[in-house]
Amino acid sequence: MADRYVLKVPALKVLQGDKEIFCFAVDGKKLEDFAAVSRIRRDSQKKLQGYQRPEVLSHIRSIRRYLESEGAMLPNALVLGFDDRVTFEPAVRGGSVSYSIPGELIIPVDESLPDEEKPAWLVDGQQRSAAIRDADLAEFPVAAVGFIASQEEQRSQFILVNSTKPLPKGLVYELLPETTGKLPRSYARRQLAAKIMVLLNMGDGPFCGRISSPTSPTGNIKDNSILRMLEHSIYEGALYQYRNAEDGTGDEDAMLAHLLSFWTAVENLFEDAWNKPPKESRLTHGVGIQAMGYVMDRLTTGVPFDKVNWDKTRITLRRLEKHVAWTSGTWKFSDGQERSWNGLQNTANDVRLLSTHLQALVSK
């Protein structure tokens, strides 16, 4: 039978406004007994679970070699998110510092629990903890900081503690929709766009499973291209009408309906180009996604999706057929420029060139 016990560690409760954090030390070898790494994934209902990227084995091996050397030290604290099974018992207080309270952190340990049922999640420090786990050492005490929070709040902290590190953008974009708390301005601006992107990728329609992300690794349309298209439309284009400018939220159902109506028309009109990966089609390439987003904005800005004449929109889009070179041929622009079909790149200049070209064609 697996061991069940209560781990009591000396700790300091620090009050930060209405928040409480706990500073303590623990044997790194015991971390996996009560803490799990929250791997990002989607369950059978396509609901986002977890938030951590996969282990980087080369990084872990490097840390492990260091830990096994003489005089090794890891001064940076690991960050843990606890659920409410973890409690704090204050000791008899002394002194006049009101924001620092000594006591014990009480952590229930049941080694039989699967990772998703453990009372703690590792928010920051998974590579270091994995290196300690694998190191040929009897024990290795580490400094740790913990807080009691929901998984949504843990995601917010995960993004914040990694905001100055090279955290993969795709991971951040997938976490943003289900993150609570204050975020850096650049991330907060993209939060609604990221949520709409996930809905496009997880639902039915032309983007279903097509957008590359940590939980949709077979997708071949770049998430950043979709986000740029959505962000422009939400702040300056057709989707702006559904956004609440005061709190940054939006009518997600209306946005989704508007997008699906337009992009389904695009998929049907350019079926061959839509079904090809970006290397073989400039329609699914970043430059095409963004340019067609501008076309959507040009044709439907200010008109609610249920008031748009989508039959007329489809007829208007047919003006593009003889002028596009999504998969072969040559682009011929009004200024005399000519480019091979794959000569357009996902750069600001080329996006502007193609967007201006396509918008002019549908405006005739």
Coordinates of C-alpha atoms in Angstrom, one line a residue, residues 6-240:
V6 CA 1.2 14.6 6.4
L7 CA 4.3 16.7 5.5
K8 CA 4.9 19.6 7.9
V9 CA 7.5 22.1 6.9
P10 CA 8.5 25.4 8.6
A11 CA 7.2 28.3 6.6
L12 CA 6.7 32.0 6.5
K13 CA 3.4 33.4 5.4
V14 CA 3.9 36.7 3.7
L15 CA 0.9 39.0 3.1
Q16 CA 0.9 41.0 -0.2
G17 CA -2.3 43.1 -0.1
D18 CA -5.1 40.5 0.1
K19 CA -2.8 37.7 -1.2
E20 CA -0.9 35.2 0.8
I21 CA 2.3 33.5 -0.2
F22 CA 4.3 30.9 1.7
C23 CA 8.1 30.7 1.7
F24 CA 9.6 27.4 2.8
A25 CA 12.3 24.8 2.1
V26 CA 11.7 21.2 1.1
D27 CA 13.7 18.2 -0.1
G28 CA 13.6 18.3 -3.9
K29 CA 13.5 14.5 -4.0
K30 CA 10.1 14.6 -2.2
L31 CA 8.5 17.1 -4.5
E32 CA 7.0 14.5 -6.9
D33 CA 5.3 12.9 -3.8
F34 CA 2.8 15.8 -3.6
A35 CA 3.4 18.1 -6.6
A36 CA 2.9 17.5 -10.3
V37 CA 3.8 19.3 -13.4
S38 CA 0.7 20.5 -15.1
R39 CA 1.2 19.5 -18.7
I40 CA -0.8 21.4 -21.3
R41 CA -3.3 19.3 -23.1
R42 CA -7.0 19.1 -24.0
D43 CA -9.3 16.5 -22.6
S44 CA -12.0 14.5 -24.4
Q45 CA -14.3 17.6 -24.4
K46 CA -11.5 19.7 -25.9
K47 CA -11.2 21.7 -22.6
L48 CA -7.8 23.1 -21.8
Q49 CA -6.0 21.3 -19.0
G50 CA -2.6 22.3 -17.5
Y51 CA -0.2 24.9 -18.7
Q52 CA 3.4 23.5 -18.8
R53 CA 5.5 22.8 -21.8
P54 CA 7.2 19.4 -22.2
E55 CA 10.5 18.8 -20.4
V56 CA 13.7 19.9 -22.2
L57 CA 15.9 16.9 -21.7
S58 CA 19.1 18.6 -22.7
H59 CA 18.5 21.3 -20.2
I60 CA 17.7 18.8 -17.5
R61 CA 20.9 16.8 -18.1
S62 CA 22.9 20.0 -17.9
I63 CA 21.4 20.9 -14.5
R64 CA 21.8 17.4 -13.3
R65 CA 25.5 17.3 -14.0
Y66 CA 25.9 20.6 -12.1
L67 CA 23.9 19.2 -9.1
E68 CA 26.1 16.2 -8.9
S69 CA 29.2 18.4 -8.9
E70 CA 30.9 19.6 -5.7
G71 CA 29.4 22.8 -4.2
A72 CA 26.3 22.9 -6.3
M73 CA 23.7 25.4 -5.3
L74 CA 20.2 26.4 -6.6
P75 CA 19.4 29.7 -5.0
N76 CA 16.3 30.5 -7.1
A77 CA 13.0 29.4 -5.5
L78 CA 10.6 27.0 -7.2
V79 CA 7.0 28.2 -7.4
L80 CA 4.2 25.9 -6.4
G81 CA 0.4 26.4 -6.7
F82 CA -1.6 24.6 -4.0
D83 CA -5.2 23.6 -3.8
D84 CA -7.2 24.1 -0.5
R85 CA -6.1 20.8 0.9
V86 CA -2.8 22.5 1.9
T87 CA -3.1 24.7 5.0
F88 CA -1.0 26.9 7.1
E89 CA -0.8 26.8 10.9
P90 CA 0.7 30.0 12.5
A91 CA 3.1 29.8 15.4
V92 CA 3.0 32.0 18.4
R93 CA 3.9 35.4 17.0
G94 CA 6.5 37.7 18.2
G95 CA 7.8 41.0 16.9
S96 CA 6.1 43.8 15.2
V97 CA 6.2 42.9 11.5
S98 CA 2.5 42.4 10.5
Y99 CA 3.1 41.1 7.0
S100 CA 5.3 38.2 7.9
I101 CA 3.9 35.3 10.0
P102 CA 6.0 32.2 10.9
G103 CA 4.4 28.8 11.2
E104 CA 4.0 25.4 9.5
L105 CA 2.8 24.5 6.0
I106 CA 0.7 21.3 6.2
I107 CA 0.8 19.3 3.0
P108 CA -1.1 16.0 2.7
V109 CA 0.9 13.3 0.9
D110 CA -0.7 10.3 -0.8
E111 CA 1.8 8.6 -3.2
S112 CA -1.0 6.6 -4.8
L113 CA -2.7 9.7 -6.3
P114 CA -2.3 10.3 -10.0
D115 CA -0.7 13.6 -11.0
E116 CA -4.0 15.4 -11.7
E117 CA -5.2 14.7 -8.1
K118 CA -2.1 15.8 -6.2
P119 CA -2.5 18.9 -4.0
A120 CA 0.3 20.9 -5.6
W121 CA 1.3 21.9 -9.1
L122 CA 4.7 23.2 -10.2
V123 CA 4.2 26.6 -11.7
D124 CA 7.9 27.5 -12.2
G125 CA 11.0 25.3 -12.0
Q126 CA 10.0 22.1 -13.8
Q127 CA 13.4 21.6 -15.4
R128 CA 15.2 22.1 -12.0
S129 CA 12.9 19.7 -10.2
A130 CA 13.3 17.1 -12.9
A131 CA 17.1 17.4 -12.6
I132 CA 16.9 16.9 -8.9
R133 CA 14.6 13.9 -9.4
D134 CA 17.1 12.3 -11.7
A135 CA 20.3 13.3 -9.9
D136 CA 22.4 10.7 -8.1
L137 CA 21.8 12.4 -4.7
A138 CA 20.2 11.2 -1.5
E139 CA 18.5 14.6 -1.0
F140 CA 18.7 18.2 -2.2
P141 CA 16.8 20.8 -0.2
V142 CA 15.4 23.7 -2.3
A143 CA 13.8 27.0 -1.6
A144 CA 10.2 27.2 -2.6
V145 CA 7.4 29.8 -2.7
G146 CA 3.8 28.6 -2.7
F147 CA 0.3 30.1 -3.0
I148 CA -3.2 28.7 -2.8
A149 CA -5.1 29.3 -6.1
S150 CA -7.3 27.8 -8.8
Q151 CA -5.6 26.4 -12.0
E152 CA -6.8 29.5 -13.9
E153 CA -4.9 31.7 -11.4
Q154 CA -1.9 29.4 -11.6
R155 CA -1.9 29.9 -15.4
S156 CA -1.8 33.6 -14.9
Q157 CA 1.2 33.3 -12.5
F158 CA 2.9 30.9 -14.9
I159 CA 2.7 33.5 -17.7
L160 CA 3.8 36.3 -15.4
V161 CA 6.9 34.5 -14.0
N162 CA 7.9 33.6 -17.5
S163 CA 7.2 36.9 -19.2
T164 CA 10.9 37.9 -19.3
K165 CA 12.0 34.4 -20.4
P166 CA 11.9 32.9 -23.9
L167 CA 8.5 31.1 -23.3
P168 CA 7.2 29.6 -26.5
K169 CA 4.6 32.1 -27.9
G170 CA 2.3 29.3 -29.0
L171 CA 2.1 28.1 -25.4
V172 CA 1.3 31.6 -24.1
Y173 CA -1.4 32.1 -26.8
E174 CA -3.2 28.8 -25.9
L175 CA -3.1 29.6 -22.2
L176 CA -4.3 33.2 -22.5
P177 CA -8.1 32.5 -23.1
E178 CA -8.4 30.6 -19.8
T179 CA -6.2 32.8 -17.7
T180 CA -7.4 35.1 -14.9
G181 CA -5.6 38.0 -13.2
K182 CA -3.7 41.0 -14.5
L183 CA -1.4 40.4 -17.4
P184 CA 1.2 42.4 -19.3
R185 CA -0.5 44.8 -21.6
S186 CA 0.8 43.0 -24.8
Y187 CA -0.8 39.8 -23.6
A188 CA -4.0 41.4 -22.3
R189 CA -4.5 43.0 -25.7
R190 CA -4.3 39.5 -27.4
Q191 CA -6.4 37.6 -24.8
L192 CA -9.7 38.0 -26.7
A193 CA -8.1 37.2 -30.0
A194 CA -6.5 34.1 -28.5
K195 CA -9.8 32.9 -27.2
I196 CA -11.5 33.3 -30.6
M197 CA -8.6 31.5 -32.2
V198 CA -9.0 28.5 -29.9
L199 CA -12.8 28.5 -30.6
L200 CA -12.0 28.4 -34.4
N201 CA -9.5 25.6 -33.9
M202 CA -11.6 23.5 -31.6
G203 CA -15.0 23.9 -33.3
D204 CA -16.4 23.0 -36.7
G205 CA -15.6 25.0 -39.8
P206 CA -12.6 25.7 -42.1
F207 CA -10.1 26.2 -39.3
C208 CA -11.0 23.1 -37.4
G209 CA -7.7 21.5 -36.3
R210 CA -5.8 23.6 -38.9
I211 CA -4.1 26.0 -36.5
S212 CA -0.8 24.9 -35.1
S213 CA -0.7 25.0 -31.3
P214 CA 0.7 22.9 -28.4
T215 CA -2.5 20.9 -28.2
S216 CA -3.0 20.8 -32.0
P217 CA 0.5 19.9 -33.2
T218 CA -0.8 18.6 -36.6
G219 CA -2.2 22.0 -37.5
N220 CA -0.3 23.7 -40.3
I221 CA -1.6 27.3 -40.2
K222 CA 0.6 29.5 -38.0
D223 CA -1.2 30.6 -34.8
N224 CA 0.5 34.0 -35.0
S225 CA -0.9 34.7 -38.4
I226 CA -4.4 34.0 -37.2
L227 CA -3.9 36.1 -34.1
R228 CA -2.7 39.1 -36.2
M229 CA -5.7 38.8 -38.5
L230 CA -8.1 38.5 -35.5
E231 CA -6.4 41.3 -33.5
H232 CA -6.6 43.8 -36.3
S233 CA -10.3 42.9 -37.0
I234 CA -11.2 43.1 -33.3
Y235 CA -9.6 46.6 -32.8
E236 CA -10.0 48.2 -36.2
G237 CA -12.2 46.0 -38.5
A238 CA -15.3 43.9 -38.8
L239 CA -15.1 42.3 -35.3
Y240 CA -14.8 45.7 -33.6

